Amino acid sequence: MQKIPTKFPDVWLVQPDVFEDERGFFLESYSQIKMEKLGFNYTFLQDNHSKSIKNTVRGLHFQLPPGQVKLVRCTKGKIWDIVVDIRPKSPHFRKWMGIELTENNYTQILIPVGYAHGFAVLSDFAEIEYKVTNYYDPTIERGIQWNDKSIEVDWKVENPILSKRDMNNPSLSQYLKIK
């Protein structure tokens, strides 16, 4: 298992060791001891799994403190995974990054608290699994506009399919004023 830096110093890609042959493949998608050796000392409490059709955009979502650290991977299909720094005092505030996660590249992304997260489905459908460090709590769940003009994420999809919630999230500026 390897950790690979990204443009954000505390967001990491995690690449598991994959053993492939003519029969298929094997990998450890998660190992607490290996993650600790990489310097990640998180305790994951819940696994989530979603399936979405092509052009679906989910996000941008985050949680109020204590928040959730997320370890995200795509198990079927292909997604464009988005991370946005929403910490007002960060030098990367309002900056975003995207990474293609696929069932074939096995790459995972570790997203700490202080970032909004979302993804767009690029294949006919995709399944995403992610570990989180806190249980789901709707009272701390928040979101910002997927198409916030001050962030300008390139979602790589035309005519995105959105939930009502994601269509009605405030901009980051609006959120910061009302929080």
N, CA, C and O of each residue as an XYZ file, in Angstrom:
716
protein
N       0.855     -1.168      0.000
C       0.000      0.000      0.000
C       0.905      1.237      0.000
O       1.887      1.305      0.739
N       0.553      2.209     -0.844
C       1.335      3.435     -0.941
C       0.443      4.642     -0.726
O      -0.753      4.604     -1.015
N       1.044      5.731     -0.209
C       0.324      7.000     -0.166
C       0.978      7.941     -1.160
O       2.202      8.027     -1.254
N       0.134      8.644     -1.900
C       0.588      9.502     -2.985
C       0.067     10.908     -2.708
O      -1.131     11.081     -2.484
N       0.946     11.927     -2.717
C       0.486     13.289     -2.426
C      -0.391     13.850     -3.534
O      -0.340     13.410     -4.683
N      -1.198     14.838     -3.154
C      -2.042     15.576     -4.102
C      -1.692     17.060     -3.983
O      -0.755     17.421     -3.270
N      -2.423     17.900     -4.662
C      -2.173     19.339     -4.584
C      -2.496     19.907     -3.208
O      -2.039     20.997     -2.866
N      -3.282     19.176     -2.415
C      -3.577     19.586     -1.044
C      -2.695     18.764     -0.108
O      -2.673     17.537     -0.208
N      -1.964     19.420      0.804
C      -0.993     18.669      1.617
C      -1.594     17.647      2.571
O      -0.867     16.787      3.069
N      -2.898     17.710      2.846
C      -3.499     16.744      3.764
C      -4.544     15.847      3.105
O      -5.251     15.112      3.795
N      -4.648     15.900      1.787
C      -5.480     14.979      1.013
C      -4.517     14.039      0.298
O      -3.568     14.481     -0.350
N      -4.770     12.741      0.420
C      -3.845     11.739     -0.113
C      -4.555     10.725     -0.990
O      -5.717     10.388     -0.760
N      -3.851     10.251     -1.987
C      -4.297      9.073     -2.715
C      -3.680      7.863     -2.033
O      -2.533      7.904     -1.588
N      -4.443      6.800     -1.956
C      -3.967      5.554     -1.363
C      -4.072      4.489     -2.450
O      -5.151      4.227     -2.982
N      -2.942      3.889     -2.764
C      -2.892      2.871     -3.812
C      -2.590      1.523     -3.173
O      -1.480      1.305     -2.687
N      -3.565      0.616     -3.169
C      -3.300     -0.701     -2.580
C      -2.403     -1.531     -3.488
O      -2.286     -1.269     -4.685
N      -1.778     -2.529     -2.895
C      -1.026     -3.499     -3.679
C      -2.039     -4.433     -4.336
O      -2.888     -5.015     -3.662
N      -1.941     -4.569     -5.646
C      -2.878     -5.382     -6.413
C      -2.119     -6.558     -7.019
O      -1.072     -6.386     -7.643
N      -2.662     -7.737     -6.827
C      -2.064     -8.956     -7.366
C      -3.004     -9.491     -8.441
O      -4.101     -9.969     -8.149
N      -2.548     -9.400     -9.704
C      -3.381     -9.800    -10.832
C      -2.745    -10.975    -11.556
O      -1.522    -11.072    -11.660
N      -3.583    -11.855    -12.047
C      -3.144    -12.929    -12.936
C      -4.304    -13.287    -13.854
O      -5.303    -12.570    -13.911
N      -4.169    -14.396    -14.572
C      -5.203    -14.769    -15.546
C      -6.567    -15.043    -14.908
O      -7.582    -15.035    -15.605
N      -6.605    -15.282    -13.604
C      -7.867    -15.555    -12.919
C      -8.608    -14.288    -12.510
O      -9.822    -14.312    -12.310
N      -7.874    -13.177    -12.385
C      -8.475    -11.937    -11.903
C      -7.487    -11.179    -11.031
O      -6.319    -11.032    -11.390
N      -7.956    -10.698     -9.888
C      -7.080     -9.932     -9.018
C      -7.447    -10.144     -7.555
O      -8.515    -10.660     -7.225
N      -6.521     -9.725     -6.686
C      -6.742     -9.692     -5.248
C      -6.091     -8.423     -4.722
O      -5.008     -8.041     -5.166
N      -6.752     -7.778     -3.780
C      -6.158     -6.638     -3.090
C      -6.778     -6.509     -1.708
O      -7.912     -6.928     -1.476
N      -6.023     -5.929     -0.809
C      -6.568     -5.534      0.490
C      -7.053     -4.105      0.319
O      -6.242     -3.191      0.171
N      -8.359     -3.901      0.338
C      -8.871     -2.545      0.157
C      -8.642     -1.690      1.397
O      -8.616     -0.462      1.313
N      -8.475     -2.338      2.544
C      -8.201     -1.591      3.766
C      -7.455     -2.484      4.751
O      -7.797     -3.653      4.931
N      -6.438     -1.920      5.380
C      -5.704     -2.591      6.442
C      -5.325     -1.530      7.460
O      -4.556     -0.618      7.154
N      -5.854     -1.644      8.656
C      -5.571     -0.657      9.698
C      -4.071     -0.540      9.950
O      -3.545      0.567     10.057
N      -3.390     -1.660     10.045
C      -1.954     -1.623     10.345
C      -1.160     -0.981      9.205
O      -0.215     -0.234      9.455
N      -1.537     -1.267      7.958
C      -0.835     -0.649      6.824
C      -1.118      0.842      6.752
O      -0.225      1.626      6.431
N      -2.355      1.245      7.048
C      -2.679      2.674      7.053
C      -1.885      3.392      8.145
O      -1.396      4.501      7.929
N      -1.757      2.769      9.308
C      -0.973      3.382     10.383
C       0.490      3.520      9.980
O       1.125      4.526     10.297
N       1.030      2.526      9.289
C       2.421      2.611      8.826
C       2.604      3.749      7.829
O       3.697      4.303      7.711
N       1.532      4.102      7.107
C       1.586      5.234      6.175
C       1.395      6.576      6.885
O       1.522      7.634      6.269
N       1.089      6.523      8.190
C       0.902      7.756      8.960
C      -0.539      8.169      9.135
O      -0.808      9.268      9.621
N      -1.472      7.317      8.754
C      -2.896      7.621      8.898
C      -3.424      6.921     10.143
O      -3.526      5.695     10.176
N      -3.749      7.682     11.139
C      -4.203      7.116     12.408
C      -5.681      7.413     12.631
O      -6.054      8.021     13.634
N      -6.499      6.992     11.715
C      -7.944      7.191     11.799
C      -8.627      5.893     12.185
O      -8.172      4.805     11.832
N      -9.714      6.022     12.909
C     -10.553      4.876     13.216
C     -11.836      5.033     12.402
O     -12.636      5.935     12.652
N     -12.015      4.164     11.446
C     -13.215      4.218     10.607
C     -14.327      3.431     11.281
O     -14.130      2.297     11.718
N     -15.512      4.060     11.359
C     -16.636      3.491     12.098
C     -17.775      2.999     11.216
O     -18.618      2.224     11.668
N     -17.807      3.440      9.971
C     -18.951      3.116      9.125
C     -18.484      3.008      7.682
O     -17.627      3.775      7.241
N     -19.049      2.053      6.947
C     -18.833      1.938      5.508
C     -20.119      2.322      4.796
O     -21.209      1.936      5.218
N     -19.990      3.085      3.714
C     -21.131      3.488      2.902
C     -20.926      2.982      1.477
O     -19.794      2.814      1.024
N     -22.030      2.742      0.779
C     -21.984      2.205     -0.575
C     -23.092      2.880     -1.360
O     -24.243      2.882     -0.925
N     -22.762      3.455     -2.513
C     -23.797      4.059     -3.352
C     -23.632      3.599     -4.794
O     -22.538      3.250     -5.237
N     -24.747      3.609     -5.510
C     -24.750      3.305     -6.937
C     -25.471      4.451     -7.630
O     -26.525      4.897     -7.175
N     -24.905      4.923     -8.721
C     -25.490      6.047     -9.454
C     -25.338      5.814    -10.950
O     -24.429      5.114    -11.397
N     -26.246      6.414    -11.714
C     -26.215      6.286    -13.168
C     -25.366      7.396    -13.787
O     -25.031      8.382    -13.129
N     -25.028      7.217    -15.054
C     -24.190      8.162    -15.798
C     -24.731      9.583    -15.677
O     -25.941      9.806    -15.702
N     -23.821     10.531    -15.548
C     -24.096     11.970    -15.442
C     -24.645     12.402    -14.090
O     -24.957     13.578    -13.900
N     -24.768     11.475    -13.152
C     -25.162     11.874    -11.799
C     -24.026     12.660    -11.172
O     -22.859     12.282    -11.267
N     -24.389     13.754    -10.534
C     -23.448     14.518     -9.715
C     -23.972     14.470     -8.293
O     -25.118     14.838     -8.034
N     -23.142     14.023     -7.381
C     -23.470     14.009     -5.950
C     -22.492     14.945     -5.258
O     -21.276     14.789     -5.372
N     -23.034     15.909     -4.546
C     -22.171     16.828     -3.811
C     -22.494     18.266     -4.149
O     -23.349     18.564     -4.982
N     -21.840     19.069     -3.531
C     -20.658     18.958     -2.679
C     -21.098     18.856     -1.222
O     -21.817     19.728     -0.734
N     -20.679     17.810     -0.525
C     -21.143     17.526      0.831
C     -20.000     17.608      1.834
O     -18.839     17.364      1.504
N     -20.356     17.955      3.062
C     -19.411     17.957      4.175
C     -20.203     17.904      5.468
O     -21.432     17.973      5.450
N     -19.511     17.782      6.584
C     -20.162     17.721      7.891
C     -19.534     18.769      8.800
O     -18.345     19.074      8.702
N     -20.361     19.307      9.684
C     -19.850     20.203     10.731
C     -18.989     19.393     11.687
O     -19.103     18.168     11.728
N     -18.115     20.063     12.470
C     -17.306     19.325     13.449
C     -18.184     18.479     14.365
O     -19.248     18.920     14.801
N     -17.736     17.277     14.648
C     -16.389     16.765     14.421
C     -16.135     16.283     13.001
O     -15.000     15.937     12.675
N     -17.137     16.250     12.156
C     -16.952     15.881     10.759
C     -16.655     14.410     10.545
O     -16.729     13.593     11.463
N     -16.316     14.101      9.305
C     -15.973     12.735      8.924
C     -14.758     12.759      8.006
O     -14.764     13.449      6.987
N     -13.735     12.022      8.354
C     -12.664     11.729      7.400
C     -13.219     10.630      6.510
O     -13.868      9.704      6.996
N     -12.964     10.726      5.201
C     -13.499      9.751      4.249
C     -12.367      9.077      3.494
O     -11.377      9.714      3.134
N     -12.524      7.789      3.260
C     -11.635      7.023      2.389
C     -12.528      6.462      1.284
O     -13.308      5.539      1.519
N     -12.412      7.027      0.072
C     -13.357      6.786     -1.020
C     -12.699      5.948     -2.111
O     -11.535      6.149     -2.456
N     -13.480      4.995     -2.649
C     -13.013      4.224     -3.797
C     -14.189      3.888     -4.700
O     -15.332      3.819     -4.246
N     -13.909      3.682     -5.963
C     -14.913      3.290     -6.946
C     -14.741      1.797     -7.213
O     -13.676      1.359     -7.647
N     -15.788      1.019     -6.953
C     -15.692     -0.430     -7.121
C     -16.268     -0.924     -8.446
O     -15.958     -2.032     -8.883
N     -17.097     -0.116     -9.080
C     -17.667     -0.436    -10.397
C     -17.749      0.852    -11.197
O     -18.213      1.874    -10.691
N     -17.301      0.807    -12.439
C     -17.419      1.966    -13.299
C     -16.310      2.980    -13.112
O     -15.185      2.648    -12.738
N     -16.671      4.262    -13.393
C     -15.680      5.333    -13.367
C     -16.337      6.617    -12.880
O     -17.425      6.982    -13.325
N     -15.659      7.298    -11.957
C     -16.152      8.584    -11.453
C     -15.051      9.632    -11.536
O     -13.863      9.314    -11.598
N     -15.481     10.891    -11.535
C     -14.600     12.049    -11.413
C     -14.840     12.552    -10.001
O     -15.861     13.182     -9.725
N     -13.904     12.274     -9.109
C     -14.052     12.582     -7.691
C     -13.507     13.983     -7.413
O     -12.413     14.329     -7.858
N     -14.265     14.774     -6.688
C     -13.950     16.181     -6.452
C     -13.772     16.445     -4.964
O     -14.545     15.966     -4.135
N     -12.740     17.215     -4.642
C     -12.468     17.657     -3.281
C     -12.273     19.172     -3.324
O     -11.514     19.680     -4.149
N     -12.968     19.899     -2.425
C     -12.870     21.358     -2.364
C     -12.454     21.760     -0.957
O     -13.061     21.321      0.020
N     -11.434     22.584     -0.849
C     -10.999     23.109      0.451
C     -11.960     24.230      0.849
O     -12.024     25.266      0.186
N     -12.704     24.016      1.937
C     -13.690     25.015      2.381
C     -13.291     25.649      3.713
O     -14.137     26.188      4.426
N     -12.013     25.583      4.042
C     -11.511     26.194      5.279
C     -11.097     27.626      4.978
O     -10.098     27.842      4.291
N     -11.848     28.621      5.482
C     -11.589     30.018      5.129
C     -10.153     30.496      5.381
O      -9.679     31.382      4.670
N      -9.458     29.941      6.363
C      -8.102     30.399      6.673
C      -7.017     29.603      5.939
O      -5.827     29.852      6.132
N      -7.413     28.673      5.122
C      -6.455     27.845      4.388
C      -5.908     28.607      3.172
O      -6.647     29.364      2.542
N      -4.637     28.419      2.838
C      -4.109     29.021      1.606
C      -4.747     28.417      0.347
O      -4.613     28.972     -0.743
N      -5.435     27.292      0.497
C      -6.092     26.628     -0.634
C      -7.607     26.840     -0.637
O      -8.324     26.179     -1.388
N      -8.096     27.761      0.204
C      -9.539     28.019      0.311
C     -10.151     28.233     -1.072
O      -9.631     29.000     -1.882
N     -11.245     27.553     -1.324
C     -12.021     27.592     -2.567
C     -11.320     26.912     -3.747
O     -11.817     26.975     -4.871
N     -10.211     26.283     -3.519
C      -9.542     25.533     -4.590
C     -10.107     24.116     -4.609
O     -10.557     23.598     -3.586
N     -10.077     23.506     -5.775
C     -10.596     22.150     -5.901
C      -9.593     21.285     -6.670
O      -8.707     21.778     -7.369
N      -9.774     20.004     -6.509
C      -9.010     19.033     -7.286
C      -9.942     17.907     -7.691
O     -10.915     17.603     -7.000
N      -9.629     17.295     -8.823
C     -10.387     16.139     -9.285
C      -9.452     14.992     -9.563
O      -8.307     15.189     -9.971
N      -9.946     13.792     -9.341
C      -9.177     12.581     -9.617
C     -10.140     11.533    -10.174
O     -11.244     11.357     -9.658
N      -9.719     10.851    -11.213
C     -10.547      9.784    -11.767
C     -10.329      8.525    -10.939
O      -9.210      8.024    -10.825
N     -11.401      8.031    -10.373
C     -11.378      6.764     -9.642
C     -12.148      5.752    -10.472
O     -13.260      6.023    -10.925
N     -11.547      4.584    -10.669
C     -12.194      3.566    -11.486
C     -12.070      2.195    -10.827
O     -11.270      1.983     -9.916
N     -12.885      1.284    -11.320
C     -12.786     -0.093    -10.841
C     -11.465     -0.726    -11.259
O     -11.052     -1.729    -10.677
N     -10.797     -0.156    -12.261
C      -9.553     -0.738    -12.771
C      -8.288     -0.100    -12.224
O      -7.228     -0.724    -12.270
N      -8.361      1.131    -11.705
C      -7.134      1.727    -11.167
C      -7.002      1.520     -9.652
O      -5.928      1.742     -9.093
N      -8.079      1.098     -8.989
C      -8.072      0.722     -7.569
C      -7.688      1.865     -6.626
O      -7.580      1.659     -5.417
N      -7.483      3.049     -7.164
C      -7.044      4.189     -6.358
C      -8.143      4.615     -5.392
O      -9.329      4.610     -5.723
N      -7.714      4.981     -4.190
C      -8.613      5.519     -3.177
C      -8.153      6.930     -2.842
O      -6.990      7.275     -3.052
N      -9.065      7.744     -2.320
C      -8.691      9.088     -1.899
C      -9.094      9.275     -0.448
O     -10.212      8.949     -0.051
N      -8.164      9.806      0.336
C      -8.385     10.074      1.755
C      -8.646     11.566      1.903
O      -7.794     12.396      1.587
N      -9.846     11.894      2.392
C     -10.291     13.280      2.480
C     -10.518     13.638      3.944
O     -11.403     13.073      4.587
N      -9.725     14.577      4.485
C      -9.894     14.947      5.891
C     -11.061     15.910      6.099
O     -11.660     16.398      5.141
N     -11.364     16.169      7.340
C     -12.372     17.161      7.716
C     -11.901     18.526      7.211
O     -10.705     18.816      7.225
N     -12.838     19.357      6.769
C     -12.501     20.686      6.261
C     -12.588     20.786      4.758
O     -12.313     21.835      4.175
N     -12.973     19.685      4.132
C     -13.124     19.648      2.683
C     -14.531     19.198      2.328
O     -15.110     18.338      2.992
N     -15.074     19.795      1.265
C     -16.327     19.312      0.699
C     -15.973     18.254     -0.349
O     -14.910     18.301     -0.967
N     -16.880     17.311     -0.531
C     -16.622     16.186     -1.427
C     -17.820     15.953     -2.342
O     -18.969     16.148     -1.946
N     -17.536     15.540     -3.552
C     -18.579     15.160     -4.489
C     -17.977     14.329     -5.609
O     -16.761     14.156     -5.689
N     -18.839     13.823     -6.463
C     -18.348     13.076     -7.618
C     -19.367     13.111     -8.735
O     -20.558     13.327     -8.510
N     -18.875     12.894     -9.953
C     -19.710     12.775    -11.144
C     -19.461     11.393    -11.742
O     -18.326     10.917    -11.782
N     -20.529     10.761    -12.204
C     -20.417      9.424    -12.794
C     -20.133      9.567    -14.291
O     -20.910     10.173    -15.028
N     -19.010      8.999    -14.722
C     -18.576      9.087    -16.119
C     -18.937      7.844    -16.931
O     -19.026      7.916    -18.157
N     -19.144      6.721    -16.276
C     -19.499      5.471    -16.962
C     -21.026      5.311    -16.934
O     -21.728      6.154    -16.375
N     -21.533      4.239    -17.532
C     -22.991      4.025    -17.561
C     -23.586      4.014    -16.160
O     -24.696      4.501    -15.948
N     -22.855      3.464    -15.218
C     -23.202      3.537    -13.800
C     -21.914      3.371    -13.021
O     -20.893      2.954    -13.569
N     -21.965      3.694    -11.758
C     -20.785      3.504    -10.908
C     -21.238      3.165     -9.500
O     -22.293      3.604     -9.042
N     -20.423      2.378     -8.832
C     -20.627      2.091     -7.419
C     -19.427      2.617     -6.653
O     -18.276      2.414     -7.040
N     -19.725      3.292     -5.563
C     -18.704      3.914     -4.734
C     -18.848      3.367     -3.327
O     -19.951      3.255     -2.793
N     -17.708      3.029     -2.735
C     -17.684      2.615     -1.335
C     -16.756      3.555     -0.604
O     -15.686      3.901     -1.103
N     -17.168      3.967      0.585
C     -16.273      4.815      1.360
C     -16.445      4.580      2.841
O     -17.542      4.355      3.353
N     -15.305      4.644      3.504
C     -15.237      4.514      4.954
C     -15.290      5.909      5.549
O     -14.780      6.859      4.955
N     -15.909      6.039      6.730
C     -15.962      7.326      7.423
C     -15.628      7.136      8.897
O     -15.841      6.067      9.469
N     -15.101      8.196      9.495
C     -14.641      8.131     10.879
C     -15.712      8.464     11.901
O     -15.468      8.335     13.101
N     -16.883      8.885     11.468
C     -17.998      9.130     12.379
C     -19.275      8.604     11.755
O     -19.398      8.510     10.534
N     -20.221      8.264     12.611
C     -21.506      7.786     12.128
C     -22.282      8.921     11.476
O     -22.081     10.092     11.797
N     -23.167      8.561     10.563
C     -24.003      9.552      9.906
C     -24.854     10.266     10.946
O     -25.474      9.627     11.796
N     -24.881     11.581     10.874
C     -25.695     12.415     11.758
C     -26.303     13.527     10.911
O     -25.596     14.459     10.528
N     -27.593     13.448     10.613
C     -28.204     14.444      9.727
C     -28.142     15.868     10.281
O     -28.273     16.829      9.522
N     -27.943     16.017     11.587
C     -27.910     17.365     12.170
C     -26.609     18.107     11.840
O     -26.554     19.329     11.972
N     -25.571     17.393     11.415
C     -24.320     18.072     11.060
C     -24.006     17.966      9.566
O     -22.964     18.441      9.113
N     -24.892     17.353      8.815
C     -24.703     17.192      7.372
C     -24.976     18.529      6.673
O     -25.989     19.176      6.938
N     -24.074     18.934      5.783
C     -24.206     20.190      5.061
C     -23.786     19.996      3.610
O     -23.200     18.976      3.245
N     -24.098     20.996      2.793
C     -23.693     20.972      1.398
C     -23.579     22.372      0.849
O     -24.172     23.312      1.378
N     -22.814     22.503     -0.212
C     -22.725     23.755     -0.957
C     -23.034     23.462     -2.414
O     -22.975     22.315     -2.858
N     -23.365     24.516     -3.152
C     -23.756     24.361     -4.552
C     -22.700     23.607     -5.345
O     -21.506     23.894     -5.256
N     -23.156     22.658     -6.107
C     -22.260     21.868     -6.954
C     -21.614     22.750     -8.025
O     -20.509     22.464     -8.485
N     -22.308     23.823     -8.421
C     -21.825     24.701     -9.489
C     -21.501     26.100     -8.973
O     -21.683     27.085     -9.687
N     -21.026     26.186     -7.745
C     -20.679     27.467     -7.130
C     -19.701     28.228     -8.038
O     -18.634     27.721     -8.382
N     -20.083     29.436     -8.413
C     -19.277     30.247     -9.353
C     -17.923     30.641     -8.768
O     -16.983     30.904     -9.517
N     -17.812     30.685     -7.440
C     -16.538     31.081     -6.836
C     -15.537     29.916     -6.789
O     -14.368     30.107     -6.456
N     -16.008     28.720     -7.123
C     -15.137     27.539     -7.108
C     -14.875     27.037     -8.529
O     -13.751     26.661     -8.859
N     -15.897     27.033     -9.355
C     -15.812     26.655    -10.764
C     -15.261     25.251    -11.007
O     -14.292     25.071    -11.745
N     -15.888     24.270    -10.381
C     -15.504     22.873    -10.602
C     -15.866     22.463    -12.026
O     -16.960     22.763    -12.505
N     -14.957     21.786    -12.692
C     -15.233     21.154    -13.976
C     -15.671     19.727    -13.680
O     -14.841     18.873    -13.366
N     -16.965     19.465    -13.779
C     -17.522     18.160    -13.433
C     -17.378     17.124    -14.533
O     -17.616     15.941    -14.288
N     -17.001     17.526    -15.723
C     -16.798     16.608    -16.847
C     -18.084     15.899    -17.305
O     -18.017     14.849    -17.944
N     -19.239     16.465    -16.982
C     -20.501     15.925    -17.470
C     -21.365     17.071    -17.990
O     -21.316     18.190    -17.479
N     -22.156     16.765    -19.018
C     -23.152     17.714    -19.495
C     -24.502     17.269    -18.952
O     -24.742     16.071    -18.801
N     -25.371     18.203    -18.662
C     -26.707     17.904    -18.152
C     -26.661     16.985    -16.930
O     -27.185     15.872    -16.974
N     -26.043     17.438    -15.854
C     -25.930     16.588    -14.665
C     -27.290     16.254    -14.060
O     -28.232     17.046    -14.109
N     -27.355     15.072    -13.498
C     -28.544     14.618    -12.782
C     -28.266     14.859    -11.300
O     -27.296     14.341    -10.748
N     -29.133     15.654    -10.661
C     -28.911     16.087     -9.281
C     -30.100     15.747     -8.400
O     -31.232     15.661     -8.875
N     -29.837     15.556     -7.123
C     -30.928     15.416     -6.152
C     -31.511     16.798     -5.875
O     -30.869     17.812     -6.147
N     -32.725     16.836     -5.333
C     -33.326     18.122     -4.949
C     -32.438     18.832     -3.938
O     -32.250     20.047     -4.003
N     -31.897     18.062     -3.008
C     -31.025     18.651     -1.996
C     -29.835     19.345     -2.650
O     -29.533     20.494     -2.328
N     -29.158     18.652     -3.566
C     -27.970     19.229     -4.193
C     -28.315     20.417     -5.091
O     -27.493     21.316     -5.263
N     -29.510     20.430     -5.659
C     -29.929     21.575     -6.469
C     -30.158     22.816     -5.609
O     -30.042     23.940     -6.097
N     -30.485     22.614     -4.327
C     -30.876     23.733     -3.471
C     -29.843     24.121     -2.418
O     -30.126     24.961     -1.564
N     -28.661     23.529     -2.461
C     -27.632     23.912     -1.492
C     -27.213     25.360     -1.714
O     -27.259     25.852     -2.842
N     -26.803     26.048     -0.648
C     -26.331     27.425     -0.800
C     -24.941     27.470     -1.420
O     -24.232     26.464     -1.459
N     -24.563     28.642     -1.901
C     -23.172     28.818     -2.336
C     -22.292     28.781     -1.094
O     -22.788     28.868      0.029
N     -20.996     28.654     -1.297
C     -20.079     28.655     -0.165
C     -20.154     29.985      0.581
O     -20.145     30.003      1.812
N     -20.225     31.088     -0.144
C     -20.341     32.411      0.503
C     -21.615     32.512      1.325
O     -21.585     33.007      2.451
N     -22.736     32.048      0.778
C     -23.996     32.068      1.533
C     -23.886     31.202      2.775
O     -24.335     31.600      3.850
N     -23.294     30.021      2.641
C     -23.149     29.128      3.776
C     -22.325     29.787      4.881
O     -22.709     29.739      6.050
N     -21.195     30.402      4.523
C     -20.331     31.025      5.515
C     -21.017     32.171      6.249
O     -20.709     32.426      7.413
N     -21.945     32.869      5.588
C     -22.697     33.963      6.221
C     -23.724     33.440      7.219
O     -23.964     34.079      8.244
N     -24.344     32.272      6.936
C     -25.422     31.771      7.783
C     -24.966     30.753      8.815
O     -25.731     30.401      9.713
N     -23.746     30.279      8.705
C     -23.328     29.213      9.608
C     -23.240     29.730     11.020
O     -22.901     28.977     11.933
